[in-house]
Amino acid sequence: MTRIVLVRHGRTAWNVERRVQGSSDIPLDDTGRAQAATAGALLAAAVAGGAGWDAVHASPLSR
């Protein structure tokens, strides 16, 4: 069975202002960096638990 995992970027100042970011490279704020660290830890735990991926696709944006 194919499994797809989607992870959205963490919070930015533009999220707080309810502005559309699109392809603008708005940096994460402090909360967004904490959210990204949590997501990374959860993904690392999944891999340690035996999960794996055949491919990973990521945006070139820094956020």
CSV table of N, CA and C in Angstrom, one decimal:
chain,number,residue,atom,x,y,z
A,1,MET,N,0.8,-1.2,0.0
A,1,MET,CA,0.0,0.0,0.0
A,1,MET,C,0.9,1.2,0.0
A,2,THR,N,0.5,2.2,-0.8
A,2,THR,CA,1.3,3.5,-0.9
A,2,THR,C,0.8,4.3,0.3
A,3,ARG,N,1.8,4.9,1.0
A,3,ARG,CA,1.5,5.8,2.1
A,3,ARG,C,2.1,7.2,1.7
A,4,ILE,N,1.3,8.2,1.8
A,4,ILE,CA,1.7,9.6,1.6
A,4,ILE,C,1.6,10.4,2.9
A,5,VAL,N,2.7,11.0,3.2
A,5,VAL,CA,2.8,11.9,4.4
A,5,VAL,C,3.0,13.3,3.9
A,6,LEU,N,2.1,14.2,4.3
A,6,LEU,CA,2.3,15.6,4.0
A,6,LEU,C,2.6,16.4,5.3
A,7,VAL,N,3.6,17.3,5.1
A,7,VAL,CA,4.0,18.1,6.3
A,7,VAL,C,4.0,19.6,5.7
A,8,ARG,N,3.2,20.4,6.4
A,8,ARG,CA,3.2,21.8,6.0
A,8,ARG,C,4.3,22.5,6.7
A,9,HIS,N,4.7,23.7,6.2
A,9,HIS,CA,5.7,24.5,6.8
A,9,HIS,C,5.2,25.1,8.1
A,10,GLY,N,6.1,25.4,9.0
A,10,GLY,CA,5.7,26.1,10.3
A,10,GLY,C,5.2,27.5,10.1
A,11,ARG,N,4.8,28.1,11.2
A,11,ARG,CA,4.2,29.4,11.1
A,11,ARG,C,5.2,30.5,10.7
A,12,THR,N,4.7,31.5,10.0
A,12,THR,CA,5.4,32.7,9.6
A,12,THR,C,4.7,33.9,10.1
A,13,ALA,N,5.3,35.0,10.0
A,13,ALA,CA,4.6,36.3,10.4
A,13,ALA,C,3.5,36.5,9.4
A,14,TRP,N,3.6,36.1,8.2
A,14,TRP,CA,2.5,36.3,7.2
A,14,TRP,C,1.3,35.4,7.6
A,15,ASN,N,1.5,34.3,8.1
A,15,ASN,CA,0.4,33.4,8.6
A,15,ASN,C,-0.4,34.2,9.6
A,16,VAL,N,0.3,34.8,10.6
A,16,VAL,CA,-0.3,35.5,11.6
A,16,VAL,C,-1.2,36.7,11.1
A,17,GLU,N,-0.6,37.3,10.0
A,17,GLU,CA,-1.3,38.4,9.4
A,17,GLU,C,-2.4,38.0,8.4
A,18,ARG,N,-2.5,36.7,8.2
A,18,ARG,CA,-3.4,36.1,7.3
A,18,ARG,C,-3.2,36.5,5.8
A,19,ARG,N,-1.9,36.6,5.5
A,19,ARG,CA,-1.5,37.0,4.1
A,19,ARG,C,-1.1,35.8,3.4
A,20,VAL,N,-1.4,35.8,2.1
A,20,VAL,CA,-1.0,34.6,1.2
A,20,VAL,C,0.5,34.7,0.9
A,21,GLN,N,1.2,33.6,1.1
A,21,GLN,CA,2.6,33.6,0.9
A,21,GLN,C,3.0,33.1,-0.5
A,22,GLY,N,2.3,32.2,-1.0
A,22,GLY,CA,2.6,31.6,-2.3
A,22,GLY,C,4.1,31.2,-2.4
A,23,SER,N,4.8,31.8,-3.4
A,23,SER,CA,6.2,31.5,-3.6
A,23,SER,C,7.1,32.5,-2.9
A,24,SER,N,6.6,33.4,-2.1
A,24,SER,CA,7.4,34.3,-1.3
A,24,SER,C,8.1,33.6,-0.2
A,25,ASP,N,9.4,33.8,-0.1
A,25,ASP,CA,10.2,33.1,0.9
A,25,ASP,C,10.2,33.8,2.2
A,26,ILE,N,9.1,33.7,3.0
A,26,ILE,CA,9.0,34.3,4.3
A,26,ILE,C,9.5,33.4,5.3
A,27,PRO,N,10.4,33.8,6.2
A,27,PRO,CA,11.1,33.0,7.2
A,27,PRO,C,10.1,32.6,8.3
A,28,LEU,N,10.4,31.4,8.9
A,28,LEU,CA,9.6,31.0,10.0
A,28,LEU,C,9.8,31.9,11.2
A,29,ASP,N,8.8,32.1,12.0
A,29,ASP,CA,8.9,32.9,13.2
A,29,ASP,C,9.3,31.9,14.3
A,30,ASP,N,9.5,32.3,15.6
A,30,ASP,CA,9.9,31.5,16.7
A,30,ASP,C,9.0,30.3,16.8
A,31,THR,N,7.7,30.5,16.7
A,31,THR,CA,6.7,29.4,16.8
A,31,THR,C,6.9,28.4,15.7
A,32,GLY,N,7.1,29.0,14.5
A,32,GLY,CA,7.3,28.1,13.3
A,32,GLY,C,8.5,27.3,13.4
A,33,ARG,N,9.6,27.8,14.0
A,33,ARG,CA,10.8,27.0,14.2
A,33,ARG,C,10.6,25.9,15.2
A,34,ALA,N,9.9,26.2,16.2
A,34,ALA,CA,9.5,25.1,17.2
A,34,ALA,C,8.6,24.1,16.5
A,35,GLN,N,7.7,24.5,15.7
A,35,GLN,CA,6.8,23.5,15.0
A,35,GLN,C,7.7,22.7,14.1
A,36,ALA,N,8.6,23.3,13.4
A,36,ALA,CA,9.5,22.5,12.5
A,36,ALA,C,10.3,21.5,13.2
A,37,ALA,N,10.9,21.9,14.4
A,37,ALA,CA,11.7,21.0,15.2
A,37,ALA,C,10.8,19.8,15.7
A,38,THR,N,9.6,20.1,16.1
A,38,THR,CA,8.7,19.0,16.5
A,38,THR,C,8.4,18.1,15.3
A,39,ALA,N,8.1,18.6,14.2
A,39,ALA,CA,7.8,17.8,13.0
A,39,ALA,C,9.0,16.9,12.7
A,40,GLY,N,10.2,17.5,12.7
A,40,GLY,CA,11.5,16.7,12.5
A,40,GLY,C,11.6,15.6,13.5
A,41,ALA,N,11.3,15.9,14.7
A,41,ALA,CA,11.5,14.8,15.8
A,41,ALA,C,10.5,13.7,15.5
A,42,LEU,N,9.2,14.0,15.1
A,42,LEU,CA,8.2,13.0,14.8
A,42,LEU,C,8.6,12.2,13.6
A,43,LEU,N,9.1,12.8,12.6
A,43,LEU,CA,9.6,12.1,11.4
A,43,LEU,C,10.8,11.2,11.8
A,44,ALA,N,11.7,11.7,12.6
A,44,ALA,CA,12.9,10.8,13.0
A,44,ALA,C,12.4,9.7,13.8
A,45,ALA,N,11.4,9.9,14.7
A,45,ALA,CA,10.9,8.8,15.5
A,45,ALA,C,10.2,7.7,14.6
A,46,ALA,N,9.5,8.2,13.6
A,46,ALA,CA,8.8,7.3,12.6
A,46,ALA,C,9.9,6.4,11.9
A,47,VAL,N,11.0,7.0,11.5
A,47,VAL,CA,12.0,6.3,10.8
A,47,VAL,C,12.7,5.3,11.8
A,48,ALA,N,12.9,5.7,13.0
A,48,ALA,CA,13.5,4.8,14.0
A,48,ALA,C,12.6,3.6,14.3
A,49,GLY,N,11.3,3.9,14.2
A,49,GLY,CA,10.3,2.8,14.4
A,49,GLY,C,10.1,1.9,13.2
A,50,GLY,N,10.8,2.1,12.1
A,50,GLY,CA,10.7,1.2,11.0
A,50,GLY,C,10.0,1.8,9.8
A,51,ALA,N,9.5,3.1,9.9
A,51,ALA,CA,8.9,3.7,8.7
A,51,ALA,C,10.0,4.1,7.8
A,52,GLY,N,9.6,4.1,6.5
A,52,GLY,CA,10.6,4.5,5.5
A,52,GLY,C,9.9,5.2,4.3
A,53,TRP,N,10.6,5.8,3.5
A,53,TRP,CA,10.1,6.5,2.3
A,53,TRP,C,10.9,6.1,1.1
A,54,ASP,N,10.2,6.0,0.0
A,54,ASP,CA,10.9,5.7,-1.3
A,54,ASP,C,11.3,7.0,-1.9
A,55,ALA,N,10.6,8.1,-1.5
A,55,ALA,CA,11.0,9.4,-2.1
A,55,ALA,C,10.5,10.5,-1.1
A,56,VAL,N,11.3,11.6,-1.1
A,56,VAL,CA,10.9,12.8,-0.3
A,56,VAL,C,11.0,14.0,-1.3
A,57,HIS,N,9.9,14.8,-1.3
A,57,HIS,CA,9.8,16.0,-2.1
A,57,HIS,C,9.7,17.2,-1.2
A,58,ALA,N,10.5,18.2,-1.4
A,58,ALA,CA,10.4,19.4,-0.5
A,58,ALA,C,10.5,20.7,-1.4
A,59,SER,N,9.9,21.7,-0.9
A,59,SER,CA,10.0,23.0,-1.5
A,59,SER,C,11.4,23.6,-1.4
A,60,PRO,N,11.8,24.3,-2.4
A,60,PRO,CA,13.2,25.0,-2.3
A,60,PRO,C,13.1,26.2,-1.3
A,61,LEU,N,12.0,26.6,-0.9
A,61,LEU,CA,11.9,27.8,0.0
A,61,LEU,C,12.5,27.4,1.4
A,62,SER,N,13.0,28.4,2.1
A,62,SER,CA,13.7,28.2,3.3
A,62,SER,C,12.7,27.8,4.4
A,63,ARG,N,11.5,28.2,4.3
A,63,ARG,CA,10.5,27.9,5.4
A,63,ARG,C,10.1,26.4,5.3
